[in-house]
Structure formats: C-alpha cells, structure tokens
Amino acid sequence: MSVNLRSVFAFAKEYHQRKESQKEIQYGTAGFRSHADNLDYVMYRMGVLAALRSRAKASQAIGVMITASHNPEHDNGVKLIDPLGEMLEQRWEKLATDLVNVPDNELEAQVAKICEDEAIDNNEPAKVFVGMDTRYHSPQLSRAVVNGILALKGMVTEFGIVTTPMLHYFVTCTNTQHAYGSPTEEGYMNKLIAAFKILRGESNEHGNYTNQLYYDGANGVGSLKMLGFVKRLNGSLNVRVFNSNGKINFKCGADFVKTNHRVPEGLPEEALSCGRCVSVDGDADRVVYYFTDKDGVFHILDGDRIATLLAGYLKDLIEKCGVHLEMGLVQTAYANGASTDYIVNQMKIPVSCTRTGVKHLHHKALDYDIGVYFEANGHGTIIYSDKAKQAIRAASKDETLSQEQRNTANRLLHIIDLTNETVGDAISDMLLVETVLHAKGWNLEDWLASYTDLPNVLEKVNLTDRNVITVTDADRVVVSPTGLQDTINDIVAKFPKGRSFVRPSGTEDIVRVYAEADTRANAIQLAFEVANVVFDKAGGIGSRPVKMEY
C-alpha cells in the first residue's frame, strides 16, 4: 500500500477552510467543539490525523467520536480515542490544533511534517473506528471524518449512533484482542448486564431500596441505548425512560440538572415526588441522581456523591476479603468541600486534586491500585490495576481464606466487570450505583444523609478571549490578569466557609465561576460578586452577570 499525500489536499478541497475572520480553534479538554456549520473541515482533518495516529501506534485501532456531549443541539464536536480507551495523548493535541488551523495550501506539507516528526510509515495499515451521537448534523460530519481516513487509505469501521463510552469500549476490546470484551454493542450490553444480574442476586428490593428508577435520557443517544438495556434487564431493574425524542440537552439532561439545581422537564409528577431519578447527558458519559423530598426541597446527588458511595463500598469489600491494596479518590476543584472532608476524615481514603478534565483525573487515578475518580458534573469511573485484579482473583480461589472472604472477592470481580474502566460511562456508573444502593438497602435520602454538602453554585461569564485568564494549582488560583486572584480572595473572605475559583472553558470563550458557602444565599451572592469582577477585569462581553434566583 502506498499513500500519496497529495490526495489529502485533493480530497480536502470539498471541505471549507475556516474563514480568515475566525479565531484559531483549539483541541480542548474534550476535543474540538463549535457550531456544527463550522466543523466540516475540522472533521476531515481529524480523520486524516486518526489514520496517522493509528500508524504511529503500530496500526492499533483509534476511535473518532462525533459529539458535543452536553452542549446545545446546534453544536457538534470531535475527539480522538487512543488505543486503550484513553483520551488522545496530550502531545498530539497540539498536532491536532496545528493540523486543523493550517491553510488549505499548507495541509499537505503539515501532514508530511507530522509523518517525518513521528516516524510514521504510511505503507503500514491504519485502523479507525467512528461513532456519532444523535444530532441531526452528525451523519454529514461523520462522512467528512471517513473521507479524511480514506484519503490516507485507512480502514474504517463505522459504528453509527453509539454513546461515547461505547466507542471507548470498542477500541479497548479490539486492541486487547478481546480480553476486555467483545467490541460490539451486544458485547457491551451483555458484559454489563451479566455482571449486574449476578450482583443483584435473587431479590430486586432490599430495605429502603425499591426496584423503580426514572431515567432522563437528555433526548440523546443515552435514551436510545437505555431502551435496549431495559429489555435485556428483564425486570432486574425497572427503568422508565423519559426525554428520548426531543431537542438534545434542552431543559433536560445531567448538565441542566447540575447547573440549574432543578428537575428537568419531561419527568412525571410521581417521579419527582417519591421516585429515584437519574439524568445522563447527550452522549451518556455523565450521570447525576436527584429527588424532591416531602417538603418539596430538591436534592442532587452528583459526581462527588457517586464517588464517595462507590469508594466506601469498595473499601468495605476489600477489607472484608483481606487483600491489601491502596485505594485513592481523585477530585477536581469543583468537588464540594464537604465531600473532601468526609472522604479524608471519615472514610480515611487518600484524596488527590487535579486539573479539570477527565484525562487529568484518569492519569492520576493510575497511581493507585484502585483509583476512583469523578468530576462533580457526574463524569467518572473506577480504574483497577493489574496488581489489584490479580490479587482479587487470587483471593477468590484461595482455600486458606474463609468462604465469606472468597465470596467477597468474587463479588469484587463482578464489580470490575460492571465498570467501564476506559472512560466515564453514565450507564455503567448508574448500574454500579444501583448495585451499591441495593446492597445497602438505601433509598436516596439514606444516601444523602452520609454527609451534608456545602451549598454551591456555578456561573459563567462570556469573554472576548478566554485565554486572557490563566490558572495554576489544579485550576484553583488565577495567575493572570494580575490582581484578579487577590480581589477574589477579598470577596471570599466575607463569606463563612466561602470558597470560589474561576476557570476558562476548554472549548468556548467563557469562564466558569464556582462558589460555595455556608448557605445557598451566600453562595449565590459570592458567585455573583466574583462573576462581576471577572467580567470587569477579564474583558467580559454581552450582558453583565445577574444574580441567580434563590
């Protein structure tokens, strides 16, 4: 096989290059993301890069996922998946940004430079998997990706509409020669459901836990796939699916619930008044739980809560079966201060804090035998090292241990099978939560009672250029503009248990403002004051931030 790089430029002519007036687009924490109308040339070039990446990784499969996750319907995006289901290597993020932003007449030379710098042999095979979410423009953008791959004579497998975590799973299964599982939708579902049913046991209800879940699918791919799960679960978990055919993420989904601290539209009254509710986002990699108590007060159980629930249960199982493993929990600055205090001082589990972005949490979680990581937005998973898997597997067969210890080790092995270790997976995480709640006999009120969150809010400020704000210390301290952090510190000092930080988005010209304090009213006021300081000192545009309703 011989690749003529001129074909890259020839194919590219049908795809629009960015207008001169447009800003450079950057590969952010979740790849490229923008209005769908601006992405055809980006998709083509990411197809080209995926083929190059496959050859650079000894012809292993590389994934290309077309999605804008929790963004509005008019947006779309693309991200690459590395051979073991990881996010794209950070060094290649720069190559992606450079490749997307060169003019058309420099494209061939830029590809040639990547080949030379990375010692890529274009005579080797290239294997690329492509998946997409349910946005109406995804098929058109998928075609652009495929054409980019074909321009470099890569081999394409199109999976059509899948969740982002499913594509990560397919890539991992293929590159581990199916050791991780079968790289098909059926294989994915069968692996999770088989483990769930074994862990569930003979009784579907236990204590305060009832076998009824109300599921908000964000009008995205997660609703479609959950309908398939419901049939295969066969009553072991009763799930009623809502928000399955409207505008994606519009007034529904995990991001809407977390950001607005209220229920999504579309759920029935019965679910809100007495049910166990869960929302995923548009590509099903985030999940949050919530309920409304008998006094009408809304409560959310987010990624922090999920992390503490799962980590606590795992710690109990590990201690019970007698294996000696180091477990750690990884958070970001968005984690509620009360959760961190509870994990460290009550659960006695080490906590690390990293920069925002799953790729950073995932990397840090690898430092532990068992690493639990979740962002507060509900995106996360558990990673089990080879050492942990071998120790648990050995314990399950060790006849010097008691039958109870061996049974507990076997339970841990099924927990591992129920976990999609490659990336945060809303469906896998949801089934893990349901498993733990069932085992404990807990309803959501019992879960909530484990500790009390500090009230917190999240605001955003539109800027002319998000890059004017730079941060350090895991996104918790502003470096520039000069003086902004000092002003934030002065504002925070006015509020009991106050904490606030600002962080530029990785995909759009906004800055997110997080604030927590002793009361919700104080958290809202703190966020309002910090947001307005950011607006003034960092080049805010549009309307000034207004105070959130109490």
GROMACS .gro file of N, CA and C in nm, residues 300-430:
model
  393
  300ILE      N    1  -2.976   1.704   4.493
  300ILE     CA    2  -2.899   1.640   4.386
  300ILE      C    3  -2.786   1.557   4.446
  301LEU      N    4  -2.764   1.440   4.392
  301LEU     CA    5  -2.653   1.354   4.430
  301LEU      C    6  -2.564   1.342   4.307
  302ASP      N    7  -2.456   1.420   4.307
  302ASP     CA    8  -2.376   1.440   4.186
  302ASP      C    9  -2.253   1.350   4.187
  303GLY      N   10  -2.153   1.387   4.107
  303GLY     CA   11  -2.033   1.306   4.096
  303GLY      C   12  -1.959   1.288   4.227
  304ASP      N   13  -1.959   1.391   4.313
  304ASP     CA   14  -1.895   1.378   4.444
  304ASP      C   15  -1.962   1.268   4.525
  305ARG      N   16  -2.094   1.269   4.525
  305ARG     CA   17  -2.171   1.169   4.599
  305ARG      C   18  -2.149   1.029   4.543
  306ILE      N   19  -2.147   1.019   4.410
  306ILE     CA   20  -2.126   0.889   4.347
  306ILE      C   21  -1.988   0.836   4.384
  307ALA      N   22  -1.887   0.922   4.382
  307ALA     CA   23  -1.752   0.880   4.416
  307ALA      C   24  -1.743   0.827   4.559
  308THR      N   25  -1.804   0.899   4.653
  308THR     CA   26  -1.797   0.855   4.793
  308THR      C   27  -1.875   0.725   4.814
  309LEU      N   28  -1.989   0.712   4.748
  309LEU     CA   29  -2.069   0.590   4.762
  309LEU      C   30  -1.991   0.468   4.712
  310LEU      N   31  -1.935   0.480   4.591
  310LEU     CA   32  -1.863   0.367   4.532
  310LEU      C   33  -1.734   0.337   4.607
  311ALA      N   34  -1.659   0.441   4.642
  311ALA     CA   35  -1.531   0.421   4.710
  311ALA      C   36  -1.553   0.357   4.847
  312GLY      N   37  -1.655   0.403   4.918
  312GLY     CA   38  -1.683   0.345   5.050
  312GLY      C   39  -1.719   0.198   5.041
  313TYR      N   40  -1.799   0.164   4.943
  313TYR     CA   41  -1.840   0.025   4.926
  313TYR      C   42  -1.721  -0.063   4.887
  314LEU      N   43  -1.639  -0.013   4.796
  314LEU     CA   44  -1.520  -0.088   4.755
  314LEU      C   45  -1.425  -0.110   4.873
  315LYS      N   46  -1.407  -0.008   4.954
  315LYS     CA   47  -1.318  -0.020   5.070
  315LYS      C   48  -1.367  -0.129   5.164
  316ASP      N   49  -1.498  -0.133   5.187
  316ASP     CA   50  -1.554  -0.237   5.274
  316ASP      C   51  -1.530  -0.377   5.217
  317LEU      N   52  -1.550  -0.393   5.085
  317LEU     CA   53  -1.530  -0.524   5.024
  317LEU      C   54  -1.383  -0.566   5.029
  318ILE      N   55  -1.294  -0.471   5.002
  318ILE     CA   56  -1.150  -0.502   5.003
  318ILE      C   57  -1.106  -0.547   5.142
  319GLU      N   58  -1.151  -0.475   5.244
  319GLU     CA   59  -1.114  -0.512   5.381
  319GLU      C   60  -1.174  -0.646   5.421
  320LYS      N   61  -1.296  -0.673   5.374
  320LYS     CA   62  -1.365  -0.796   5.411
  320LYS      C   63  -1.298  -0.920   5.349
  321CYS      N   64  -1.246  -0.905   5.226
  321CYS     CA   65  -1.185  -1.023   5.163
  321CYS      C   66  -1.037  -1.036   5.195
  322GLY      N   67  -0.980  -0.936   5.261
  322GLY     CA   68  -0.845  -0.949   5.314
  322GLY      C   69  -0.731  -0.919   5.219
  323VAL      N   70  -0.757  -0.859   5.103
  323VAL     CA   71  -0.647  -0.822   5.014
  323VAL      C   72  -0.593  -0.685   5.054
  324HIS      N   73  -0.466  -0.665   5.030
  324HIS     CA   74  -0.402  -0.539   5.070
  324HIS      C   75  -0.374  -0.456   4.945
  325LEU      N   76  -0.458  -0.356   4.925
  325LEU     CA   77  -0.449  -0.271   4.807
  325LEU      C   78  -0.460  -0.125   4.848
  326GLU      N   79  -0.391  -0.039   4.774
  326GLU     CA   80  -0.400   0.105   4.800
  326GLU      C   81  -0.510   0.165   4.711
  327MET      N   82  -0.609   0.224   4.775
  327MET     CA   83  -0.716   0.289   4.701
  327MET      C   84  -0.708   0.439   4.722
  328GLY      N   85  -0.734   0.515   4.618
  328GLY     CA   86  -0.735   0.660   4.627
  328GLY      C   87  -0.850   0.718   4.549
  329LEU      N   88  -0.890   0.837   4.585
  329LEU     CA   89  -1.001   0.906   4.518
  329LEU      C   90  -0.948   1.036   4.460
  330VAL      N   91  -0.981   1.062   4.335
  330VAL     CA   92  -0.931   1.179   4.263
  330VAL      C   93  -1.047   1.274   4.235
  331GLN      N   94  -1.029   1.401   4.271
  331GLN     CA   95  -1.131   1.504   4.250
  331GLN      C   96  -1.070   1.622   4.175
  332THR      N   97  -1.156   1.717   4.141
  332THR     CA   98  -1.112   1.846   4.088
  332THR      C   99  -1.152   1.956   4.185
  333ALA      N  100  -1.116   2.078   4.150
  333ALA     CA  101  -1.152   2.192   4.235
  333ALA      C  102  -1.303   2.208   4.248
  334TYR      N  103  -1.380   2.153   4.154
  334TYR     CA  104  -1.526   2.164   4.159
  334TYR      C  105  -1.587   2.073   4.265
  335ALA      N  106  -1.509   1.983   4.323
  335ALA     CA  107  -1.563   1.895   4.426
  335ALA      C  108  -1.608   1.976   4.547
  336ASN      N  109  -1.721   1.939   4.603
  336ASN     CA  110  -1.772   2.009   4.721
  336ASN      C  111  -1.676   1.988   4.839
  337GLY      N  112  -1.647   2.096   4.908
  337GLY     CA  113  -1.554   2.088   5.021
  337GLY      C  114  -1.597   1.989   5.127
  338ALA      N  115  -1.728   1.973   5.145
  338ALA     CA  116  -1.778   1.879   5.245
  338ALA      C  117  -1.747   1.735   5.204
  339SER      N  118  -1.750   1.706   5.074
  339SER     CA  119  -1.720   1.571   5.030
  339SER      C  120  -1.574   1.537   5.055
  340THR      N  121  -1.485   1.631   5.028
  340THR     CA  122  -1.343   1.607   5.050
  340THR      C  123  -1.315   1.582   5.198
  341ASP      N  124  -1.377   1.662   5.284
  341ASP     CA  125  -1.360   1.645   5.428
  341ASP      C  126  -1.411   1.507   5.473
  342TYR      N  127  -1.523   1.465   5.419
  342TYR     CA  128  -1.582   1.337   5.455
  342TYR      C  129  -1.493   1.220   5.410
  343ILE      N  130  -1.440   1.228   5.289
  343ILE     CA  131  -1.356   1.121   5.236
  343ILE      C  132  -1.228   1.106   5.318
  344VAL      N  133  -1.165   1.219   5.349
  344VAL     CA  134  -1.036   1.216   5.418
  344VAL      C  135  -1.052   1.180   5.566
  345ASN      N  136  -1.147   1.245   5.632
  345ASN     CA  137  -1.156   1.233   5.778
  345ASN      C  138  -1.250   1.124   5.828
  346GLN      N  139  -1.352   1.090   5.748
  346GLN     CA  140  -1.445   0.985   5.791
  346GLN      C  141  -1.414   0.851   5.722
  347MET      N  142  -1.397   0.855   5.591
  347MET     CA  143  -1.372   0.731   5.518
  347MET      C  144  -1.226   0.688   5.523
  348LYS      N  145  -1.137   0.782   5.556
  348LYS     CA  146  -0.993   0.755   5.566
  348LYS      C  147  -0.935   0.704   5.434
  349ILE      N  148  -0.976   0.769   5.325
  349ILE     CA  149  -0.926   0.736   5.192
  349ILE      C  150  -0.848   0.856   5.139
  350PRO      N  151  -0.727   0.836   5.086
  350PRO     CA  152  -0.649   0.948   5.033
  350PRO      C  153  -0.721   1.016   4.917
  351VAL      N  154  -0.706   1.149   4.910
  351VAL     CA  155  -0.768   1.229   4.803
  351VAL      C  156  -0.661   1.308   4.731
  352SER      N  157  -0.666   1.305   4.598
  352SER     CA  158  -0.580   1.390   4.515
  352SER      C  159  -0.668   1.487   4.438
  353CYS      N  160  -0.616   1.606   4.411
  353CYS     CA  161  -0.688   1.706   4.331
  353CYS      C  162  -0.609   1.734   4.205
  354THR      N  163  -0.676   1.730   4.090
  354THR     CA  164  -0.610   1.756   3.963
  354THR      C  165  -0.682   1.868   3.889
  355ARG      N  166  -0.625   1.906   3.777
  355ARG     CA  167  -0.692   2.000   3.688
  355ARG      C  168  -0.822   1.941   3.637
  356THR      N  169  -0.915   2.028   3.599
  356THR     CA  170  -1.041   1.983   3.543
  356THR      C  171  -1.017   1.914   3.409
  357GLY      N  172  -1.096   1.812   3.382
  357GLY     CA  173  -1.081   1.733   3.260
  357GLY      C  174  -1.053   1.588   3.295
  358VAL      N  175  -1.136   1.498   3.242
  358VAL     CA  176  -1.126   1.358   3.278
  358VAL      C  177  -0.987   1.301   3.249
  359LYS      N  178  -0.922   1.351   3.143
  359LYS     CA  179  -0.789   1.298   3.110
  359LYS      C  180  -0.691   1.319   3.226
  360HIS      N  181  -0.706   1.430   3.300
  360HIS     CA  182  -0.617   1.456   3.412
  360HIS      C  183  -0.650   1.365   3.531
  361LEU      N  184  -0.778   1.347   3.557
  361LEU     CA  185  -0.819   1.259   3.666
  361LEU      C  186  -0.779   1.115   3.638
  362HIS      N  187  -0.803   1.072   3.514
  362HIS     CA  188  -0.772   0.934   3.475
  362HIS      C  189  -0.623   0.905   3.496
  363HIS      N  190  -0.539   0.998   3.453
  363HIS     CA  191  -0.394   0.980   3.466
  363HIS      C  192  -0.354   0.968   3.613
  364LYS      N  193  -0.411   1.051   3.698
  364LYS     CA  194  -0.376   1.048   3.841
  364LYS      C  195  -0.428   0.921   3.908
  365ALA      N  196  -0.546   0.875   3.865
  365ALA     CA  197  -0.603   0.754   3.924
  365ALA      C  198  -0.515   0.632   3.902
  366LEU      N  199  -0.434   0.636   3.798
  366LEU     CA  200  -0.343   0.524   3.768
  366LEU      C  201  -0.235   0.507   3.874
  367ASP      N  202  -0.218   0.608   3.961
  367ASP     CA  203  -0.119   0.598   4.068
  367ASP      C  204  -0.159   0.500   4.177
  368TYR      N  205  -0.286   0.464   4.181
  368TYR     CA  206  -0.338   0.378   4.288
  368TYR      C  207  -0.365   0.237   4.236
  369ASP      N  208  -0.370   0.140   4.328
  369ASP     CA  209  -0.412   0.006   4.291
  369ASP      C  210  -0.557   0.009   4.244
  370ILE      N  211  -0.639   0.085   4.315
  370ILE     CA  212  -0.777   0.110   4.273
  370ILE      C  213  -0.798   0.261   4.281
  371GLY      N  214  -0.820   0.324   4.167
  371GLY     CA  215  -0.839   0.469   4.161
  371GLY      C  216  -0.982   0.503   4.125
  372VAL      N  217  -1.049   0.575   4.214
  372VAL     CA  218  -1.186   0.620   4.189
  372VAL      C  219  -1.179   0.768   4.153
  373TYR      N  220  -1.231   0.803   4.036
  373TYR     CA  221  -1.230   0.945   4.001
  373TYR      C  222  -1.365   0.988   3.944
  374PHE      N  223  -1.410   1.104   3.989
  374PHE     CA  224  -1.533   1.164   3.938
  374PHE      C  225  -1.520   1.315   3.943
  375GLU      N  226  -1.568   1.379   3.837
  375GLU     CA  227  -1.589   1.523   3.844
  375GLU      C  228  -1.727   1.545   3.907
  376ALA      N  229  -1.746   1.663   3.965
  376ALA     CA  230  -1.875   1.692   4.029
  376ALA      C  231  -1.991   1.683   3.931
  377ASN      N  232  -1.963   1.704   3.801
  377ASN     CA  233  -2.069   1.701   3.700
  377ASN      C  234  -2.119   1.559   3.671
  378GLY      N  235  -2.060   1.458   3.734
  378GLY     CA  236  -2.106   1.322   3.717
  378GLY      C  237  -2.028   1.240   3.616
  379HIS      N  238  -1.912   1.288   3.576
  379HIS     CA  239  -1.828   1.219   3.477
  379HIS      C  240  -1.713   1.150   3.551
  380GLY      N  241  -1.709   1.018   3.546
  380GLY     CA  242  -1.601   0.949   3.613
  380GLY      C  243  -1.616   0.799   3.608
  381THR      N  244  -1.519   0.729   3.668
  381THR     CA  245  -1.522   0.583   3.670
  381THR      C  246  -1.424   0.533   3.775
  382ILE      N  247  -1.396   0.404   3.772
  382ILE     CA  248  -1.301   0.340   3.863
  382ILE      C  249  -1.199   0.265   3.776
  383ILE      N  250  -1.071   0.274   3.813
  383ILE     CA  251  -0.965   0.202   3.742
  383ILE      C  252  -0.904   0.100   3.839
  384TYR      N  253  -0.892  -0.022   3.794
  384TYR     CA  254  -0.833  -0.130   3.874
  384TYR      C  255  -0.701  -0.171   3.807
  385SER      N  256  -0.592  -0.164   3.881
  385SER     CA  257  -0.462  -0.201   3.825
  385SER      C  258  -0.454  -0.351   3.804
  386ASP      N  259  -0.359  -0.394   3.722
  386ASP     CA  260  -0.337  -0.538   3.704
  386ASP      C  261  -0.305  -0.604   3.837
  387LYS      N  262  -0.230  -0.534   3.922
  387LYS     CA  263  -0.198  -0.588   4.055
  387LYS      C  264  -0.326  -0.613   4.134
  388ALA      N  265  -0.420  -0.518   4.130
  388ALA     CA  266  -0.545  -0.533   4.204
  388ALA      C  267  -0.627  -0.650   4.151
  389LYS      N  268  -0.637  -0.660   4.019
  389LYS     CA  269  -0.716  -0.768   3.959
  389LYS      C  270  -0.657  -0.904   3.993
  390GLN      N  271  -0.524  -0.914   3.986
  390GLN     CA  272  -0.459  -1.042   4.017
  390GLN      C  273  -0.477  -1.079   4.163
  391ALA      N  274  -0.466  -0.980   4.253
  391ALA     CA  275  -0.481  -1.007   4.396
  391ALA      C  276  -0.624  -1.050   4.430
  392ILE      N  277  -0.720  -0.985   4.370
  392ILE     CA  278  -0.860  -1.019   4.396
  392ILE      C  279  -0.894  -1.156   4.337
  393ARG      N  280  -0.844  -1.181   4.217
  393ARG     CA  281  -0.869  -1.311   4.153
  393ARG      C  282  -0.805  -1.424   4.236
  394ALA      N  283  -0.685  -1.399   4.287
  394ALA     CA  284  -0.619  -1.500   4.370
  394ALA      C  285  -0.697  -1.525   4.498
  395ALA      N  286  -0.749  -1.418   4.558
  395ALA     CA  287  -0.826  -1.433   4.682
  395ALA      C  288  -0.953  -1.514   4.660
  396SER      N  289  -1.013  -1.499   4.541
  396SER     CA  290  -1.137  -1.571   4.513
  396SER      C  291  -1.115  -1.723   4.505
  397LYS      N  292  -0.988  -1.765   4.486
  397LYS     CA  293  -0.957  -1.908   4.473
  397LYS      C  294  -0.873  -1.960   4.589
  398ASP      N  295  -0.842  -1.873   4.685
  398ASP     CA  296  -0.753  -1.910   4.795
  398ASP      C  297  -0.829  -1.987   4.903
  399GLU      N  298  -0.805  -2.117   4.911
  399GLU     CA  299  -0.880  -2.202   5.004
  399GLU      C  300  -0.837  -2.184   5.149
  400THR      N  301  -0.730  -2.107   5.173
  400THR     CA  302  -0.693  -2.075   5.311
  400THR      C  303  -0.781  -1.963   5.367
  401LEU      N  304  -0.852  -1.894   5.279
  401LEU     CA  305  -0.944  -1.790   5.322
  401LEU      C  306  -1.081  -1.852   5.351
  402SER      N  307  -1.162  -1.781   5.427
  402SER     CA  308  -1.297  -1.829   5.457
  402SER      C  309  -1.384  -1.821   5.332
  403GLN      N  310  -1.495  -1.894   5.335
  403GLN     CA  311  -1.587  -1.891   5.222
  403GLN      C  312  -1.640  -1.750   5.202
  404GLU      N  313  -1.664  -1.678   5.312
  404GLU     CA  314  -1.715  -1.541   5.301
  404GLU      C  315  -1.612  -1.452   5.233
  405GLN      N  316  -1.485  -1.469   5.265
  405GLN     CA  317  -1.381  -1.389   5.200
  405GLN      C  318  -1.372  -1.419   5.052
  406ARG      N  319  -1.382  -1.548   5.016
  406ARG     CA  320  -1.375  -1.586   4.874
  406ARG      C  321  -1.497  -1.532   4.799
  407ASN      N  322  -1.614  -1.538   4.863
  407ASN     CA  323  -1.736  -1.485   4.801
  407ASN      C  324  -1.725  -1.335   4.780
  408THR      N  325  -1.666  -1.266   4.876
  408THR     CA  326  -1.649  -1.121   4.865
  408THR      C  327  -1.553  -1.088   4.751
  409ALA      N  328  -1.446  -1.167   4.737
  409ALA     CA  329  -1.352  -1.145   4.627
  409ALA      C  330  -1.422  -1.167   4.493
  410ASN      N  331  -1.507  -1.267   4.486
  410ASN     CA  332  -1.583  -1.290   4.363
  410ASN      C  333  -1.677  -1.174   4.334
  411ARG      N  334  -1.735  -1.119   4.438
  411ARG     CA  335  -1.822  -1.002   4.418
  411ARG      C  336  -1.742  -0.885   4.361
  412LEU      N  337  -1.621  -0.867   4.411
  412LEU     CA  338  -1.534  -0.762   4.357
  412LEU      C  339  -1.504  -0.784   4.210
  413LEU      N  340  -1.484  -0.908   4.171
  413LEU     CA  341  -1.457  -0.937   4.029
  413LEU      C  342  -1.576  -0.899   3.942
  414HIS      N  343  -1.697  -0.921   3.991
  414HIS     CA  344  -1.816  -0.881   3.915
  414HIS      C  345  -1.831  -0.729   3.913
  415ILE      N  346  -1.791  -0.662   4.021
  415ILE     CA  347  -1.791  -0.515   4.022
  415ILE      C  348  -1.696  -0.463   3.914
  416ILE      N  349  -1.582  -0.527   3.900
  416ILE     CA  350  -1.486  -0.488   3.796
  416ILE      C  351  -1.549  -0.504   3.658
  417ASP      N  352  -1.618  -0.615   3.635
  417ASP     CA  353  -1.683  -0.637   3.505
  417ASP      C  354  -1.794  -0.535   3.478
  418LEU      N  355  -1.856  -0.485   3.584
  418LEU     CA  356  -1.964  -0.388   3.568
  418LEU      C  357  -1.911  -0.247   3.542
  419THR      N  358  -1.781  -0.229   3.560
  419THR     CA  359  -1.717  -0.098   3.544
  419THR      C  360  -1.661  -0.082   3.404
  420ASN      N  361  -1.694   0.027   3.337
  420ASN     CA  362  -1.626   0.062   3.212
  420ASN      C  363  -1.505   0.147   3.250
  421GLU      N  364  -1.390   0.081   3.262
  421GLU     CA  365  -1.269   0.148   3.311
  421GLU      C  366  -1.211   0.246   3.210
  422THR      N  367  -1.254   0.238   3.085
  422THR     CA  368  -1.189   0.317   2.980
  422THR      C  369  -1.223   0.465   2.991
  423VAL      N  370  -1.340   0.498   3.046
  423VAL     CA  371  -1.384   0.637   3.050
  423VAL      C  372  -1.510   0.643   3.134
  424GLY      N  373  -1.546   0.765   3.178
  424GLY     CA  374  -1.673   0.780   3.247
  424GLY      C  375  -1.788   0.734   3.160
  425ASP      N  376  -1.874   0.649   3.214
  425ASP     CA  377  -1.983   0.586   3.138
  425ASP      C  378  -2.109   0.597   3.221
  426ALA      N  379  -2.205   0.679   3.177
  426ALA     CA  380  -2.325   0.705   3.256
  426ALA      C  381  -2.403   0.577   3.286
  427ILE      N  382  -2.413   0.488   3.189
  427ILE     CA  383  -2.493   0.367   3.209
  427ILE      C  384  -2.421   0.271   3.304
  428SER      N  385  -2.293   0.248   3.283
  428SER     CA  386  -2.215   0.164   3.374
  428SER      C  387  -2.216   0.221   3.515
  429ASP      N  388  -2.192   0.351   3.528
  429ASP     CA  389  -2.190   0.415   3.661
  429ASP      C  390  -2.326   0.404   3.729
  430MET      N  391  -2.433   0.422   3.651
  430MET     CA  392  -2.568   0.411   3.706
  430MET      C  393  -2.592   0.271   3.761
   0.00000   0.00000   0.00000
